[in-house]
Amino acid sequence: MWSIKDKLSTRLMNVCVASLCKAKQLDKAEAVIVDGIRIGVQPDVVTYNTLITAYCRFVGIDAGYSILYRMKEAGINPDVITYNSLIAGATRYCMLSRCLDLFEEMLEMSILPDIWSYNTLMHCFFKLRKPDEAYRVFQDILLKDISVHPATFNILINGLCMNGYTENALMLFRSLKRHGFLPQLATYNILIHGLCKSGRGKAAREFLNELVESGIIPNAITYTTVMKCCFRCRQFEEGLKIFAEMRRKGYTYDAFAYCTVASMLLKTGKLNEANEYLGYITSNGFDLDMVSFNTIVNLYCKEGQLDNAFKLLYEAEKKGLESDKYTHAILIDGLCRTGNFKEAQQQLDYMSMIGFDSNLVALNSFINGLCKAGHLDHALRTFESMDAKDSITYSTMVHGLCKARRFRAASKLLLSCIRGGMRILKSDKRAVIDGLRCSGYSQEARKVQSKIRLAKILHN
């Protein structure tokens, strides 16, 4: 029988394991468990459940499932949370058959699925574009008289919106409200996003008003979703009104909303106004994360304002924000757009000098720029000098060679890519085969087609 001290020790170990798992330091979490066992502190079901969740999220479902074996070997029986973590892991990778197998395994072990088991399975069906099967899971919840959680309705409403049934989601929402369901802000946000995605900006704005009237306070997500929808529908004044309301209510506390507005202004040719917003971001001490920072750099580069982009990079680095491989890829793409290939090459050299592990994203941008400008031989030399290539590298080169009507060279690259087990766009395959046929190389086109089929069989 464990003493209170033992239980407290196990609880402390679980806190440490959970913290390390959250920080993705799984090896250290495992070391804590080993050290705990060595000094007589035994892991419990919570310890293993924490590990399963982390391995499923950061490594894969098989790694998570292997913990279940260790758990059983240690004489600890899995519970519903164990299986819910595994089902969530399988859902993350859209592995429906694995989800169903785990459900069956639970029942064989006399572990009854709870509302979260069904919620996750329903979400998996929706992710796989199987709304009818997802709805049957919901009916099963009702038939089994399991207490429904508000998240159940949110998953159902979100799933319907995701699969293009926004009107059905609205009808369900109205029906649930009539039967006493109190919607959360998350429910409204899901529906507003669904309406915006289906191009129903006016209905989304009406829904925003309804939300406010019902006494629920909208958040930054609510406003930003509606604002972006207005901009997409070219209702710029309406979008700017939403942004002004966000500012009045204090929701523009990060750079994201400003980036969205600046992007719209740049796309509509209002460079001075866009620069004002971007200037506001950089001069008002916003803590830029890499996504916002790269968004601004990208906006400058697309408009050919490379001086502003490099100035922003300099200011950010002075404040301690380190650029990543995507920042440099954006800058290289911007330099290529303006024909500054020499400077783009210098930027690549600079990346190597400061010790980036991988320049693949930047090199792909450089090759794409060279191909678009018609500098195919330069692109091929760069391609051949690369230590690592991915499907984007091959696809870019194949597309460039086809555009220059160099179909035989394109076919060699295409086959090399497929032999390496990489995927390539169907449009590139068609371009090569059709190009060879039109250029009088019908026999070669047939050979390429049969080799593609053979590679497909071998890799399946």
PDB file of N, CA and C in Angstrom, residues 183-274:
ATOM      1  N   PRO A 183     -25.275  29.074 -26.421  1.00  0.00           N
ATOM      2  CA  PRO A 183     -24.049  29.052 -27.229  1.00  0.00           C
ATOM      3  C   PRO A 183     -22.914  29.827 -26.594  1.00  0.00           C
ATOM      4  N   GLN A 184     -21.693  29.323 -26.795  1.00  0.00           N
ATOM      5  CA  GLN A 184     -20.509  30.013 -26.310  1.00  0.00           C
ATOM      6  C   GLN A 184     -20.003  30.942 -27.414  1.00  0.00           C
ATOM      7  N   LEU A 185     -19.037  31.753 -27.070  1.00  0.00           N
ATOM      8  CA  LEU A 185     -18.412  32.615 -28.084  1.00  0.00           C
ATOM      9  C   LEU A 185     -17.804  31.746 -29.192  1.00  0.00           C
ATOM     10  N   ALA A 186     -17.205  30.594 -28.803  1.00  0.00           N
ATOM     11  CA  ALA A 186     -16.591  29.693 -29.789  1.00  0.00           C
ATOM     12  C   ALA A 186     -17.616  29.238 -30.828  1.00  0.00           C
ATOM     13  N   THR A 187     -18.872  28.997 -30.393  1.00  0.00           N
ATOM     14  CA  THR A 187     -19.929  28.559 -31.314  1.00  0.00           C
ATOM     15  C   THR A 187     -20.212  29.644 -32.348  1.00  0.00           C
ATOM     16  N   TYR A 188     -20.352  30.892 -31.870  1.00  0.00           N
ATOM     17  CA  TYR A 188     -20.583  32.018 -32.778  1.00  0.00           C
ATOM     18  C   TYR A 188     -19.407  32.190 -33.745  1.00  0.00           C
ATOM     19  N   ASN A 189     -18.184  32.057 -33.218  1.00  0.00           N
ATOM     20  CA  ASN A 189     -16.999  32.214 -34.070  1.00  0.00           C
ATOM     21  C   ASN A 189     -16.960  31.160 -35.177  1.00  0.00           C
ATOM     22  N   ILE A 190     -17.356  29.931 -34.827  1.00  0.00           N
ATOM     23  CA  ILE A 190     -17.392  28.846 -35.815  1.00  0.00           C
ATOM     24  C   ILE A 190     -18.381  29.180 -36.929  1.00  0.00           C
ATOM     25  N   LEU A 191     -19.574  29.625 -36.547  1.00  0.00           N
ATOM     26  CA  LEU A 191     -20.606  29.950 -37.539  1.00  0.00           C
ATOM     27  C   LEU A 191     -20.224  31.169 -38.380  1.00  0.00           C
ATOM     28  N   ILE A 192     -19.650  32.166 -37.744  1.00  0.00           N
ATOM     29  CA  ILE A 192     -19.218  33.365 -38.476  1.00  0.00           C
ATOM     30  C   ILE A 192     -18.145  32.983 -39.494  1.00  0.00           C
ATOM     31  N   HIS A 193     -17.203  32.115 -39.081  1.00  0.00           N
ATOM     32  CA  HIS A 193     -16.156  31.649 -39.997  1.00  0.00           C
ATOM     33  C   HIS A 193     -16.772  30.862 -41.157  1.00  0.00           C
ATOM     34  N   GLY A 194     -17.762  30.001 -40.834  1.00  0.00           N
ATOM     35  CA  GLY A 194     -18.447  29.218 -41.874  1.00  0.00           C
ATOM     36  C   GLY A 194     -19.169  30.101 -42.881  1.00  0.00           C
ATOM     37  N   LEU A 195     -19.862  31.122 -42.375  1.00  0.00           N
ATOM     38  CA  LEU A 195     -20.571  32.055 -43.256  1.00  0.00           C
ATOM     39  C   LEU A 195     -19.590  32.829 -44.138  1.00  0.00           C
ATOM     40  N   CYS A 196     -18.497  33.267 -43.536  1.00  0.00           N
ATOM     41  CA  CYS A 196     -17.479  34.011 -44.303  1.00  0.00           C
ATOM     42  C   CYS A 196     -16.864  33.136 -45.382  1.00  0.00           C
ATOM     43  N   LYS A 197     -16.577  31.885 -45.019  1.00  0.00           N
ATOM     44  CA  LYS A 197     -15.950  30.948 -45.964  1.00  0.00           C
ATOM     45  C   LYS A 197     -16.865  30.675 -47.160  1.00  0.00           C
ATOM     46  N   SER A 198     -18.171  30.681 -46.905  1.00  0.00           N
ATOM     47  CA  SER A 198     -19.124  30.431 -47.996  1.00  0.00           C
ATOM     48  C   SER A 198     -19.514  31.719 -48.715  1.00  0.00           C
ATOM     49  N   GLY A 199     -18.804  32.810 -48.414  1.00  0.00           N
ATOM     50  CA  GLY A 199     -19.017  34.079 -49.123  1.00  0.00           C
ATOM     51  C   GLY A 199     -20.234  34.859 -48.669  1.00  0.00           C
ATOM     52  N   ARG A 200     -20.770  34.533 -47.495  1.00  0.00           N
ATOM     53  CA  ARG A 200     -21.970  35.218 -46.995  1.00  0.00           C
ATOM     54  C   ARG A 200     -21.576  36.271 -45.950  1.00  0.00           C
ATOM     55  N   GLY A 201     -20.856  37.276 -46.441  1.00  0.00           N
ATOM     56  CA  GLY A 201     -20.331  38.322 -45.563  1.00  0.00           C
ATOM     57  C   GLY A 201     -21.415  39.091 -44.833  1.00  0.00           C
ATOM     58  N   LYS A 202     -22.517  39.382 -45.549  1.00  0.00           N
ATOM     59  CA  LYS A 202     -23.604  40.147 -44.938  1.00  0.00           C
ATOM     60  C   LYS A 202     -24.214  39.370 -43.773  1.00  0.00           C
ATOM     61  N   ALA A 203     -24.444  38.057 -43.996  1.00  0.00           N
ATOM     62  CA  ALA A 203     -25.012  37.205 -42.939  1.00  0.00           C
ATOM     63  C   ALA A 203     -24.047  37.115 -41.749  1.00  0.00           C
ATOM     64  N   ALA A 204     -22.740  37.088 -42.038  1.00  0.00           N
ATOM     65  CA  ALA A 204     -21.730  37.032 -40.968  1.00  0.00           C
ATOM     66  C   ALA A 204     -21.777  38.292 -40.118  1.00  0.00           C
ATOM     67  N   ARG A 205     -21.956  39.465 -40.770  1.00  0.00           N
ATOM     68  CA  ARG A 205     -22.018  40.735 -40.025  1.00  0.00           C
ATOM     69  C   ARG A 205     -23.294  40.793 -39.183  1.00  0.00           C
ATOM     70  N   GLU A 206     -24.405  40.285 -39.734  1.00  0.00           N
ATOM     71  CA  GLU A 206     -25.666  40.236 -38.977  1.00  0.00           C
ATOM     72  C   GLU A 206     -25.513  39.332 -37.751  1.00  0.00           C
ATOM     73  N   PHE A 207     -24.774  38.232 -37.961  1.00  0.00           N
ATOM     74  CA  PHE A 207     -24.539  37.289 -36.873  1.00  0.00           C
ATOM     75  C   PHE A 207     -23.680  37.921 -35.792  1.00  0.00           C
ATOM     76  N   LEU A 208     -22.726  38.751 -36.220  1.00  0.00           N
ATOM     77  CA  LEU A 208     -21.881  39.489 -35.271  1.00  0.00           C
ATOM     78  C   LEU A 208     -22.748  40.408 -34.410  1.00  0.00           C
ATOM     79  N   ASN A 209     -23.713  41.091 -35.045  1.00  0.00           N
ATOM     80  CA  ASN A 209     -24.636  41.974 -34.308  1.00  0.00           C
ATOM     81  C   ASN A 209     -25.492  41.176 -33.320  1.00  0.00           C
ATOM     82  N   GLU A 210     -25.947  39.997 -33.780  1.00  0.00           N
ATOM     83  CA  GLU A 210     -26.772  39.138 -32.919  1.00  0.00           C
ATOM     84  C   GLU A 210     -25.982  38.697 -31.685  1.00  0.00           C
ATOM     85  N   LEU A 211     -24.708  38.383 -31.916  1.00  0.00           N
ATOM     86  CA  LEU A 211     -23.816  37.970 -30.826  1.00  0.00           C
ATOM     87  C   LEU A 211     -23.727  39.064 -29.766  1.00  0.00           C
ATOM     88  N   VAL A 212     -23.499  40.296 -30.231  1.00  0.00           N
ATOM     89  CA  VAL A 212     -23.373  41.440 -29.311  1.00  0.00           C
ATOM     90  C   VAL A 212     -24.674  41.654 -28.546  1.00  0.00           C
ATOM     91  N   GLU A 213     -25.813  41.574 -29.272  1.00  0.00           N
ATOM     92  CA  GLU A 213     -27.129  41.783 -28.648  1.00  0.00           C
ATOM     93  C   GLU A 213     -27.442  40.723 -27.603  1.00  0.00           C
ATOM     94  N   SER A 214     -26.886  39.510 -27.787  1.00  0.00           N
ATOM     95  CA  SER A 214     -27.164  38.430 -26.824  1.00  0.00           C
ATOM     96  C   SER A 214     -26.327  38.557 -25.554  1.00  0.00           C
ATOM     97  N   GLY A 215     -25.458  39.574 -25.518  1.00  0.00           N
ATOM     98  CA  GLY A 215     -24.677  39.832 -24.314  1.00  0.00           C
ATOM     99  C   GLY A 215     -23.314  39.176 -24.291  1.00  0.00           C
ATOM    100  N   ILE A 216     -22.962  38.466 -25.383  1.00  0.00           N
ATOM    101  CA  ILE A 216     -21.638  37.832 -25.461  1.00  0.00           C
ATOM    102  C   ILE A 216     -20.675  38.838 -26.085  1.00  0.00           C
ATOM    103  N   ILE A 217     -19.515  38.969 -25.496  1.00  0.00           N
ATOM    104  CA  ILE A 217     -18.539  39.948 -26.002  1.00  0.00           C
ATOM    105  C   ILE A 217     -17.668  39.284 -27.061  1.00  0.00           C
ATOM    106  N   PRO A 218     -17.675  39.799 -28.295  1.00  0.00           N
ATOM    107  CA  PRO A 218     -16.823  39.216 -29.343  1.00  0.00           C
ATOM    108  C   PRO A 218     -15.346  39.437 -29.021  1.00  0.00           C
ATOM    109  N   ASN A 219     -14.495  38.585 -29.574  1.00  0.00           N
ATOM    110  CA  ASN A 219     -13.059  38.745 -29.339  1.00  0.00           C
ATOM    111  C   ASN A 219     -12.339  39.076 -30.658  1.00  0.00           C
ATOM    112  N   ALA A 220     -11.012  39.109 -30.602  1.00  0.00           N
ATOM    113  CA  ALA A 220     -10.214  39.480 -31.777  1.00  0.00           C
ATOM    114  C   ALA A 220     -10.475  38.532 -32.941  1.00  0.00           C
ATOM    115  N   ILE A 221     -10.682  37.239 -32.645  1.00  0.00           N
ATOM    116  CA  ILE A 221     -10.928  36.241 -33.710  1.00  0.00           C
ATOM    117  C   ILE A 221     -12.217  36.584 -34.442  1.00  0.00           C
ATOM    118  N   THR A 222     -13.269  36.924 -33.694  1.00  0.00           N
ATOM    119  CA  THR A 222     -14.568  37.260 -34.290  1.00  0.00           C
ATOM    120  C   THR A 222     -14.416  38.417 -35.271  1.00  0.00           C
ATOM    121  N   TYR A 223     -13.847  39.506 -34.784  1.00  0.00           N
ATOM    122  CA  TYR A 223     -13.715  40.714 -35.611  1.00  0.00           C
ATOM    123  C   TYR A 223     -12.806  40.493 -36.820  1.00  0.00           C
ATOM    124  N   THR A 224     -11.663  39.817 -36.587  1.00  0.00           N
ATOM    125  CA  THR A 224     -10.713  39.616 -37.682  1.00  0.00           C
ATOM    126  C   THR A 224     -11.317  38.750 -38.780  1.00  0.00           C
ATOM    127  N   THR A 225     -12.093  37.729 -38.393  1.00  0.00           N
ATOM    128  CA  THR A 225     -12.744  36.848 -39.383  1.00  0.00           C
ATOM    129  C   THR A 225     -13.686  37.647 -40.273  1.00  0.00           C
ATOM    130  N   VAL A 226     -14.530  38.486 -39.652  1.00  0.00           N
ATOM    131  CA  VAL A 226     -15.494  39.288 -40.419  1.00  0.00           C
ATOM    132  C   VAL A 226     -14.763  40.313 -41.286  1.00  0.00           C
ATOM    133  N   MET A 227     -13.745  40.947 -40.705  1.00  0.00           N
ATOM    134  CA  MET A 227     -12.981  41.958 -41.442  1.00  0.00           C
ATOM    135  C   MET A 227     -12.347  41.353 -42.698  1.00  0.00           C
ATOM    136  N   LYS A 228     -11.706  40.184 -42.541  1.00  0.00           N
ATOM    137  CA  LYS A 228     -11.059  39.530 -43.686  1.00  0.00           C
ATOM    138  C   LYS A 228     -12.090  39.152 -44.753  1.00  0.00           C
ATOM    139  N   CYS A 229     -13.267  38.722 -44.301  1.00  0.00           N
ATOM    140  CA  CYS A 229     -14.346  38.369 -45.241  1.00  0.00           C
ATOM    141  C   CYS A 229     -14.769  39.594 -46.048  1.00  0.00           C
ATOM    142  N   CYS A 230     -14.909  40.734 -45.374  1.00  0.00           N
ATOM    143  CA  CYS A 230     -15.269  41.992 -46.063  1.00  0.00           C
ATOM    144  C   CYS A 230     -14.224  42.330 -47.133  1.00  0.00           C
ATOM    145  N   PHE A 231     -12.957  42.187 -46.767  1.00  0.00           N
ATOM    146  CA  PHE A 231     -11.888  42.509 -47.729  1.00  0.00           C
ATOM    147  C   PHE A 231     -11.923  41.560 -48.925  1.00  0.00           C
ATOM    148  N   ARG A 232     -12.163  40.258 -48.631  1.00  0.00           N
ATOM    149  CA  ARG A 232     -12.224  39.279 -49.734  1.00  0.00           C
ATOM    150  C   ARG A 232     -13.371  39.583 -50.686  1.00  0.00           C
ATOM    151  N   CYS A 233     -14.494  40.056 -50.119  1.00  0.00           N
ATOM    152  CA  CYS A 233     -15.670  40.386 -50.938  1.00  0.00           C
ATOM    153  C   CYS A 233     -15.579  41.804 -51.526  1.00  0.00           C
ATOM    154  N   ARG A 234     -14.406  42.437 -51.376  1.00  0.00           N
ATOM    155  CA  ARG A 234     -14.140  43.779 -51.896  1.00  0.00           C
ATOM    156  C   ARG A 234     -15.025  44.852 -51.255  1.00  0.00           C
ATOM    157  N   GLN A 235     -15.497  44.579 -50.040  1.00  0.00           N
ATOM    158  CA  GLN A 235     -16.270  45.562 -49.266  1.00  0.00           C
ATOM    159  C   GLN A 235     -15.306  46.243 -48.300  1.00  0.00           C
ATOM    160  N   PHE A 236     -14.415  47.049 -48.888  1.00  0.00           N
ATOM    161  CA  PHE A 236     -13.283  47.589 -48.142  1.00  0.00           C
ATOM    162  C   PHE A 236     -13.710  48.543 -47.022  1.00  0.00           C
ATOM    163  N   GLU A 237     -14.682  49.421 -47.338  1.00  0.00           N
ATOM    164  CA  GLU A 237     -15.126  50.388 -46.323  1.00  0.00           C
ATOM    165  C   GLU A 237     -15.725  49.676 -45.115  1.00  0.00           C
ATOM    166  N   GLU A 238     -16.525  48.629 -45.401  1.00  0.00           N
ATOM    167  CA  GLU A 238     -17.160  47.855 -44.327  1.00  0.00           C
ATOM    168  C   GLU A 238     -16.085  47.173 -43.468  1.00  0.00           C
ATOM    169  N   GLY A 239     -15.063  46.623 -44.144  1.00  0.00           N
ATOM    170  CA  GLY A 239     -13.964  45.966 -43.434  1.00  0.00           C
ATOM    171  C   GLY A 239     -13.208  46.936 -42.546  1.00  0.00           C
ATOM    172  N   LEU A 240     -12.983  48.149 -43.060  1.00  0.00           N
ATOM    173  CA  LEU A 240     -12.267  49.155 -42.274  1.00  0.00           C
ATOM    174  C   LEU A 240     -13.094  49.629 -41.078  1.00  0.00           C
ATOM    175  N   LYS A 241     -14.440  49.619 -41.245  1.00  0.00           N
ATOM    176  CA  LYS A 241     -15.321  49.963 -40.114  1.00  0.00           C
ATOM    177  C   LYS A 241     -15.182  48.929 -38.996  1.00  0.00           C
ATOM    178  N   ILE A 242     -15.123  47.648 -39.408  1.00  0.00           N
ATOM    179  CA  ILE A 242     -14.945  46.562 -38.427  1.00  0.00           C
ATOM    180  C   ILE A 242     -13.613  46.740 -37.703  1.00  0.00           C
ATOM    181  N   PHE A 243     -12.576  47.096 -38.475  1.00  0.00           N
ATOM    182  CA  PHE A 243     -11.246  47.304 -37.887  1.00  0.00           C
ATOM    183  C   PHE A 243     -11.275  48.474 -36.886  1.00  0.00           C
ATOM    184  N   ALA A 244     -11.981  49.540 -37.268  1.00  0.00           N
ATOM    185  CA  ALA A 244     -12.094  50.712 -36.377  1.00  0.00           C
ATOM    186  C   ALA A 244     -12.792  50.317 -35.074  1.00  0.00           C
ATOM    187  N   GLU A 245     -13.822  49.452 -35.201  1.00  0.00           N
ATOM    188  CA  GLU A 245     -14.535  48.991 -34.001  1.00  0.00           C
ATOM    189  C   GLU A 245     -13.612  48.138 -33.123  1.00  0.00           C
ATOM    190  N   MET A 246     -12.781  47.317 -33.777  1.00  0.00           N
ATOM    191  CA  MET A 246     -11.798  46.517 -33.035  1.00  0.00           C
ATOM    192  C   MET A 246     -10.866  47.417 -32.228  1.00  0.00           C
ATOM    193  N   ARG A 247     -10.408  48.468 -32.876  1.00  0.00           N
ATOM    194  CA  ARG A 247      -9.474  49.392 -32.213  1.00  0.00           C
ATOM    195  C   ARG A 247     -10.149  50.086 -31.023  1.00  0.00           C
ATOM    196  N   ARG A 248     -11.427  50.496 -31.234  1.00  0.00           N
ATOM    197  CA  ARG A 248     -12.172  51.177 -30.164  1.00  0.00           C
ATOM    198  C   ARG A 248     -12.300  50.274 -28.942  1.00  0.00           C
ATOM    199  N   LYS A 249     -12.503  48.972 -29.207  1.00  0.00           N
ATOM    200  CA  LYS A 249     -12.739  48.039 -28.108  1.00  0.00           C
ATOM    201  C   LYS A 249     -11.446  47.412 -27.590  1.00  0.00           C
ATOM    202  N   GLY A 250     -10.318  47.843 -28.145  1.00  0.00           N
ATOM    203  CA  GLY A 250      -9.015  47.412 -27.627  1.00  0.00           C
ATOM    204  C   GLY A 250      -8.572  46.034 -28.050  1.00  0.00           C
ATOM    205  N   TYR A 251      -9.075  45.553 -29.224  1.00  0.00           N
ATOM    206  CA  TYR A 251      -8.706  44.215 -29.662  1.00  0.00           C
ATOM    207  C   TYR A 251      -7.493  44.181 -30.593  1.00  0.00           C
ATOM    208  N   THR A 252      -6.992  45.347 -30.967  1.00  0.00           N
ATOM    209  CA  THR A 252      -5.841  45.374 -31.876  1.00  0.00           C
ATOM    210  C   THR A 252      -4.548  45.431 -31.064  1.00  0.00           C
ATOM    211  N   TYR A 253      -4.414  44.426 -30.194  1.00  0.00           N
ATOM    212  CA  TYR A 253      -3.261  44.415 -29.294  1.00  0.00           C
ATOM    213  C   TYR A 253      -2.065  43.671 -29.891  1.00  0.00           C
ATOM    214  N   ASP A 254      -2.240  43.088 -31.082  1.00  0.00           N
ATOM    215  CA  ASP A 254      -1.094  42.481 -31.754  1.00  0.00           C
ATOM    216  C   ASP A 254      -1.053  42.961 -33.200  1.00  0.00           C
ATOM    217  N   ALA A 255      -0.057  42.498 -33.926  1.00  0.00           N
ATOM    218  CA  ALA A 255       0.194  43.024 -35.277  1.00  0.00           C
ATOM    219  C   ALA A 255      -0.682  42.376 -36.339  1.00  0.00           C
ATOM    220  N   PHE A 256      -1.349  41.264 -36.015  1.00  0.00           N
ATOM    221  CA  PHE A 256      -2.031  40.483 -37.049  1.00  0.00           C
ATOM    222  C   PHE A 256      -3.109  41.280 -37.786  1.00  0.00           C
ATOM    223  N   ALA A 257      -3.964  41.981 -37.017  1.00  0.00           N
ATOM    224  CA  ALA A 257      -5.057  42.747 -37.647  1.00  0.00           C
ATOM    225  C   ALA A 257      -4.498  43.858 -38.534  1.00  0.00           C
ATOM    226  N   TYR A 258      -3.444  44.533 -38.050  1.00  0.00           N
ATOM    227  CA  TYR A 258      -2.813  45.598 -38.845  1.00  0.00           C
ATOM    228  C   TYR A 258      -2.223  45.038 -40.139  1.00  0.00           C
ATOM    229  N   CYS A 259      -1.622  43.862 -40.042  1.00  0.00           N
ATOM    230  CA  CYS A 259      -1.066  43.207 -41.244  1.00  0.00           C
ATOM    231  C   CYS A 259      -2.161  42.919 -42.263  1.00  0.00           C
ATOM    232  N   THR A 260      -3.332  42.473 -41.769  1.00  0.00           N
ATOM    233  CA  THR A 260      -4.464  42.164 -42.659  1.00  0.00           C
ATOM    234  C   THR A 260      -4.920  43.418 -43.386  1.00  0.00           C
ATOM    235  N   VAL A 261      -5.039  44.531 -42.651  1.00  0.00           N
ATOM    236  CA  VAL A 261      -5.464  45.799 -43.260  1.00  0.00           C
ATOM    237  C   VAL A 261      -4.412  46.290 -44.259  1.00  0.00           C
ATOM    238  N   ALA A 262      -3.142  46.239 -43.853  1.00  0.00           N
ATOM    239  CA  ALA A 262      -2.056  46.684 -44.737  1.00  0.00           C
ATOM    240  C   ALA A 262      -2.019  45.867 -46.016  1.00  0.00           C
ATOM    241  N   SER A 263      -2.257  44.573 -45.896  1.00  0.00           N
ATOM    242  CA  SER A 263      -2.276  43.683 -47.067  1.00  0.00           C
ATOM    243  C   SER A 263      -3.363  44.107 -48.046  1.00  0.00           C
ATOM    244  N   MET A 264      -4.561  44.396 -47.502  1.00  0.00           N
ATOM    245  CA  MET A 264      -5.666  44.834 -48.352  1.00  0.00           C
ATOM    246  C   MET A 264      -5.314  46.146 -49.053  1.00  0.00           C
ATOM    247  N   LEU A 265      -4.748  47.094 -48.325  1.00  0.00           N
ATOM    248  CA  LEU A 265      -4.422  48.405 -48.898  1.00  0.00           C
ATOM    249  C   LEU A 265      -3.355  48.287 -49.990  1.00  0.00           C
ATOM    250  N   LEU A 266      -2.371  47.417 -49.774  1.00  0.00           N
ATOM    251  CA  LEU A 266      -1.340  47.214 -50.798  1.00  0.00           C
ATOM    252  C   LEU A 266      -1.933  46.592 -52.056  1.00  0.00           C
ATOM    253  N   LYS A 267      -2.815  45.599 -51.858  1.00  0.00           N
ATOM    254  CA  LYS A 267      -3.440  44.931 -53.009  1.00  0.00           C
ATOM    255  C   LYS A 267      -4.315  45.868 -53.818  1.00  0.00           C
ATOM    256  N   THR A 268      -4.866  46.890 -53.158  1.00  0.00           N
ATOM    257  CA  THR A 268      -5.733  47.838 -53.867  1.00  0.00           C
ATOM    258  C   THR A 268      -4.959  49.090 -54.295  1.00  0.00           C
ATOM    259  N   GLY A 269      -3.641  49.023 -54.192  1.00  0.00           N
ATOM    260  CA  GLY A 269      -2.799  50.115 -54.696  1.00  0.00           C
ATOM    261  C   GLY A 269      -2.691  51.325 -53.792  1.00  0.00           C
ATOM    262  N   LYS A 270      -3.179  51.226 -52.554  1.00  0.00           N
ATOM    263  CA  LYS A 270      -3.112  52.371 -51.631  1.00  0.00           C
ATOM    264  C   LYS A 270      -1.824  52.270 -50.808  1.00  0.00           C
ATOM    265  N   LEU A 271      -0.701  52.546 -51.476  1.00  0.00           N
ATOM    266  CA  LEU A 271       0.617  52.320 -50.876  1.00  0.00           C
ATOM    267  C   LEU A 271       0.868  53.208 -49.668  1.00  0.00           C
ATOM    268  N   ASN A 272       0.474  54.493 -49.758  1.00  0.00           N
ATOM    269  CA  ASN A 272       0.745  55.419 -48.647  1.00  0.00           C
ATOM    270  C   ASN A 272       0.015  54.995 -47.373  1.00  0.00           C
ATOM    271  N   GLU A 273      -1.295  54.629 -47.545  1.00  0.00           N
ATOM    272  CA  GLU A 273      -2.078  54.201 -46.382  1.00  0.00           C
ATOM    273  C   GLU A 273      -1.506  52.908 -45.791  1.00  0.00           C
ATOM    274  N   ALA A 274      -1.096  51.974 -46.692  1.00  0.00           N
ATOM    275  CA  ALA A 274      -0.520  50.706 -46.232  1.00  0.00           C
ATOM    276  C   ALA A 274       0.744  50.958 -45.429  1.00  0.00           C
TER     277      ALA A 274
END
